[in-house]
XYZ file of C-alpha atoms in Angstrom:
287
model
C -30.079 223.350 167.283
C -28.367 224.471 170.482
C -31.726 224.388 172.268
C -32.337 220.820 171.108
C -28.871 219.794 172.297
C -29.403 221.486 175.671
C -32.735 219.711 176.092
C -31.158 216.362 175.201
C -28.260 216.720 177.675
C -30.433 218.002 180.524
C -33.048 215.330 179.840
C -30.426 212.583 179.870
C -28.903 213.847 183.128
C -32.314 214.289 184.759
C -33.434 210.859 183.588
C -30.305 209.231 184.988
C -30.771 210.929 188.361
C -34.364 209.697 188.461
C -33.117 206.230 187.595
C -30.477 206.085 190.342
C -33.047 207.122 192.935
C -36.027 205.167 191.600
C -34.378 201.846 190.774
C -34.174 201.003 194.468
C -37.925 201.550 194.756
C -38.401 199.358 191.681
C -36.451 196.590 193.396
C -38.428 196.789 196.645
C -41.776 196.951 194.836
C -41.101 194.454 192.059
C -38.877 191.910 193.775
C -39.632 192.311 197.482
C -43.323 193.177 196.958
C -43.175 196.179 199.284
C -44.827 199.492 198.398
C -42.197 201.683 200.044
C -43.458 205.264 199.836
C -40.685 206.287 202.238
C -38.074 205.656 199.545
C -37.740 209.360 198.721
C -37.168 210.077 202.415
C -33.996 207.977 202.313
C -32.806 209.925 199.272
C -33.430 213.082 201.307
C -31.433 211.674 204.230
C -28.535 210.992 201.877
C -28.626 214.569 200.627
C -28.706 215.983 204.147
C -25.839 213.804 205.346
C -23.703 214.682 202.319
C -24.388 218.389 202.818
C -23.445 218.146 206.494
C -20.303 216.131 205.726
C -19.125 218.514 203.009
C -20.102 221.883 204.498
C -19.736 221.323 208.245
C -17.145 218.553 208.492
C -15.112 219.759 205.532
C -14.953 216.375 203.819
C -14.290 216.132 200.095
C -17.114 215.338 197.701
C -16.136 211.675 197.307
C -15.961 211.090 201.054
C -19.230 212.986 201.525
C -20.926 210.666 199.024
C -19.605 207.565 200.803
C -20.553 209.023 204.186
C -24.074 209.719 202.887
C -24.566 206.257 201.371
C -23.291 204.243 204.336
C -24.803 206.651 206.860
C -28.224 206.275 205.249
C -27.865 202.501 205.196
C -26.907 202.541 208.892
C -30.083 204.488 209.645
C -32.268 202.340 207.403
C -31.180 198.877 208.541
C -32.680 199.157 212.074
C -35.843 200.615 210.530
C -36.042 197.597 208.208
C -35.493 195.237 211.129
C -38.046 196.843 213.436
C -40.730 198.085 211.033
C -40.452 196.864 207.458
C -40.225 193.189 208.362
C -43.646 193.500 209.918
C -45.194 194.423 206.564
C -43.479 191.932 204.242
C -46.369 190.046 202.671
C -48.949 192.350 204.267
C -51.791 193.923 202.254
C -50.648 196.868 200.140
C -52.820 199.329 202.070
C -51.000 198.359 205.263
C -47.668 198.916 203.544
C -48.767 202.320 202.217
C -49.954 203.507 205.632
C -46.814 202.285 207.388
C -44.391 203.836 204.888
C -46.317 207.123 204.721
C -46.028 207.299 208.502
C -42.286 206.632 208.289
C -41.994 209.408 205.701
C -43.608 212.005 207.946
C -41.474 210.906 210.902
C -38.287 211.305 208.855
C -39.425 214.722 207.596
C -40.078 215.873 211.169
C -36.712 214.619 212.417
C -34.895 216.195 209.446
C -36.570 219.543 210.129
C -35.587 219.364 213.788
C -31.967 218.270 213.219
C -31.030 220.186 210.054
C -33.512 223.053 210.090
C -36.197 224.035 207.547
C -33.819 225.491 204.963
C -32.656 224.162 201.588
C -29.317 222.335 201.740
C -26.640 222.226 199.060
C -23.869 219.736 198.389
C -20.746 221.643 197.259
C -19.273 220.207 194.087
C -15.511 219.725 193.707
C -13.670 221.854 191.185
C -13.545 218.918 188.766
C -17.359 218.869 188.547
C -17.962 222.620 188.469
C -16.671 223.330 184.992
C -17.797 222.234 181.558
C -16.519 220.103 178.718
C -16.129 221.898 175.402
C -17.242 219.797 172.433
C -16.359 222.481 169.939
C -19.916 223.338 168.974
C -21.351 223.173 172.503
C -20.275 222.915 176.122
C -21.687 220.376 178.550
C -21.640 220.881 182.313
C -19.266 218.359 183.866
C -21.802 217.547 186.589
C -24.327 216.505 183.931
C -21.792 214.084 182.469
C -21.049 212.766 185.963
C -24.755 212.159 186.620
C -25.130 210.313 183.303
C -22.124 208.089 184.017
C -23.421 207.333 187.522
C -26.761 206.234 186.096
C -25.165 203.962 183.511
C -22.819 202.442 186.106
C -25.679 201.731 188.510
C -27.768 200.123 185.756
C -24.987 197.740 184.727
C -23.918 196.902 188.295
C -27.449 196.254 189.544
C -28.342 194.129 186.506
C -25.232 192.034 187.083
C -25.978 191.674 190.806
C -29.539 190.452 190.259
C -29.081 188.371 187.129
C -25.546 186.968 187.358
C -24.632 186.439 191.013
C -25.528 183.871 193.669
C -27.163 186.606 195.715
C -29.413 187.479 192.777
C -30.461 183.839 192.471
C -31.329 183.730 196.169
C -33.282 186.983 195.931
C -35.338 185.795 192.964
C -35.931 182.446 194.671
C -37.107 184.161 197.854
C -39.480 186.324 195.808
C -40.965 183.397 193.884
C -41.431 181.120 196.909
C -40.033 182.294 200.232
C -41.051 179.139 202.132
C -39.388 176.807 199.637
C -36.271 178.993 199.478
C -36.017 178.924 203.271
C -36.456 175.141 203.272
C -33.520 174.901 200.855
C -31.299 176.886 203.206
C -31.722 180.414 201.910
C -31.825 182.865 204.812
C -34.597 185.005 203.381
C -34.507 187.595 206.169
C -30.857 188.365 205.368
C -31.561 188.437 201.629
C -34.354 190.957 202.176
C -32.241 193.041 204.550
C -29.349 193.236 202.073
C -31.727 194.049 199.213
C -33.298 196.800 201.280
C -29.866 198.183 202.178
C -28.846 198.254 198.490
C -32.088 200.024 197.546
C -31.640 202.599 200.287
C -27.969 203.112 199.407
C -28.903 203.807 195.787
C -31.563 206.262 196.930
C -28.958 208.094 199.016
C -26.505 208.111 196.099
C -29.162 209.560 193.830
C -30.092 212.155 196.418
C -26.484 213.388 196.468
C -25.705 213.133 192.753
C -29.023 214.747 191.859
C -28.904 217.547 194.428
C -28.205 220.059 191.642
C -31.357 218.971 189.779
C -33.595 217.939 192.684
C -32.713 220.330 195.534
C -32.584 218.851 199.023
C -35.152 220.525 201.267
C -37.354 219.440 204.184
C -40.313 218.302 202.059
C -38.195 216.588 199.416
C -39.707 213.202 200.317
C -43.266 214.400 199.662
C -42.448 216.668 196.721
C -40.913 213.862 194.664
C -42.776 210.865 196.104
C -45.256 210.734 193.231
C -42.512 211.242 190.638
C -40.516 208.253 191.887
C -43.640 206.096 192.170
C -44.787 207.063 188.675
C -41.399 206.188 187.149
C -41.540 202.710 188.693
C -45.141 202.200 187.554
C -44.374 203.239 183.978
C -41.188 201.173 183.754
C -42.646 198.110 185.435
C -41.813 197.240 189.035
C -38.736 195.041 189.308
C -37.457 195.689 185.792
C -34.103 197.453 185.464
C -34.360 198.035 181.682
C -37.969 199.153 182.094
C -37.039 201.640 184.809
C -34.156 202.983 182.716
C -36.345 203.476 179.632
C -39.122 205.062 181.718
C -36.714 207.489 183.371
C -35.159 208.556 180.076
C -38.540 208.843 178.345
C -40.302 210.766 181.110
C -37.201 212.816 181.871
C -37.041 213.833 178.222
C -40.712 214.760 178.067
C -40.584 216.719 181.322
C -37.397 218.574 180.360
C -38.661 219.425 176.867
C -41.925 220.716 178.309
C -40.143 222.929 180.823
C -37.852 224.327 178.121
C -40.469 224.942 175.444
C -43.693 225.533 177.384
C -42.813 226.203 181.038
C -46.249 227.653 181.775
C -47.715 224.133 181.516
C -45.570 222.864 184.397
C -45.698 219.071 184.662
C -48.751 218.714 182.426
C -46.948 216.873 179.636
C -45.137 214.626 182.116
C -48.376 213.293 183.578
C -50.125 213.237 180.208
C -47.390 210.889 178.989
C -47.780 208.790 182.133
C -51.522 208.395 181.556
C -51.008 207.449 177.909
C -48.297 204.866 178.681
C -50.218 203.262 181.543
C -53.320 203.000 179.361
C -51.341 201.106 176.707
C -49.100 199.168 179.128
C -51.089 198.608 182.357
C -48.193 196.652 183.950
C -45.590 199.124 182.758
C -43.194 198.972 179.835
C -41.529 195.823 181.165
C -43.649 194.830 184.133
C -43.356 191.488 185.848
C -46.412 189.270 186.147
C -47.263 188.541 189.734
């Protein structure tokens, strides 16, 4: 019973970390129609910045997280302005080649600036302990990761579905020319959406550093994982991404606990099965 409980808690925490990182990619792919394979690189940048802020600058964990999120956005916004805007509406192969190139450039710069070693983000004392439930203890960091995932899901759903900005974003996606004719500044809408997606990636990179260690090839190591989660959940769907992350996180965690010699076999087996049944994902949007 303790093993089942451990699997459930770790799976929930892992799934929520995947969600925080991947939901930004879901937004860019499903709403902005951009296949951004460099998304994991921005999560890596967030992890590196947080590690530098906490270990070298001596900032507290909260300030390190904020420094990582806004620092990553500051880096990403000029990249969006100079490079990504050139591929909005371009063929998907063009987008893949451009973003793969950006990924390798970021990996090279990260290796040069931070070195080829694994980086850690020191946790504050409040997140280092555990919560005793009487019959089992849960690591406080796991609870923190779960709460972060839930908070991001609710906040992002509200932003897209219930605010004026969300209306403008959905209008720009459906018909950019008509939205522009009605006064919507689509370039600003896309830039803000991209900044939000990148900020969430950075947040996930920091919050999930205990589960997905920050190292020079982070962007390549987890690129397929993030892309698969979005594909299974359905690009552009927040509930779909959340369900996909929890489902695949649970399967992957259970497999590693019970049959570690199989590696990620069960994870990708589940992906194949789901995609065969739901070709557009669990809650995919029709183009």
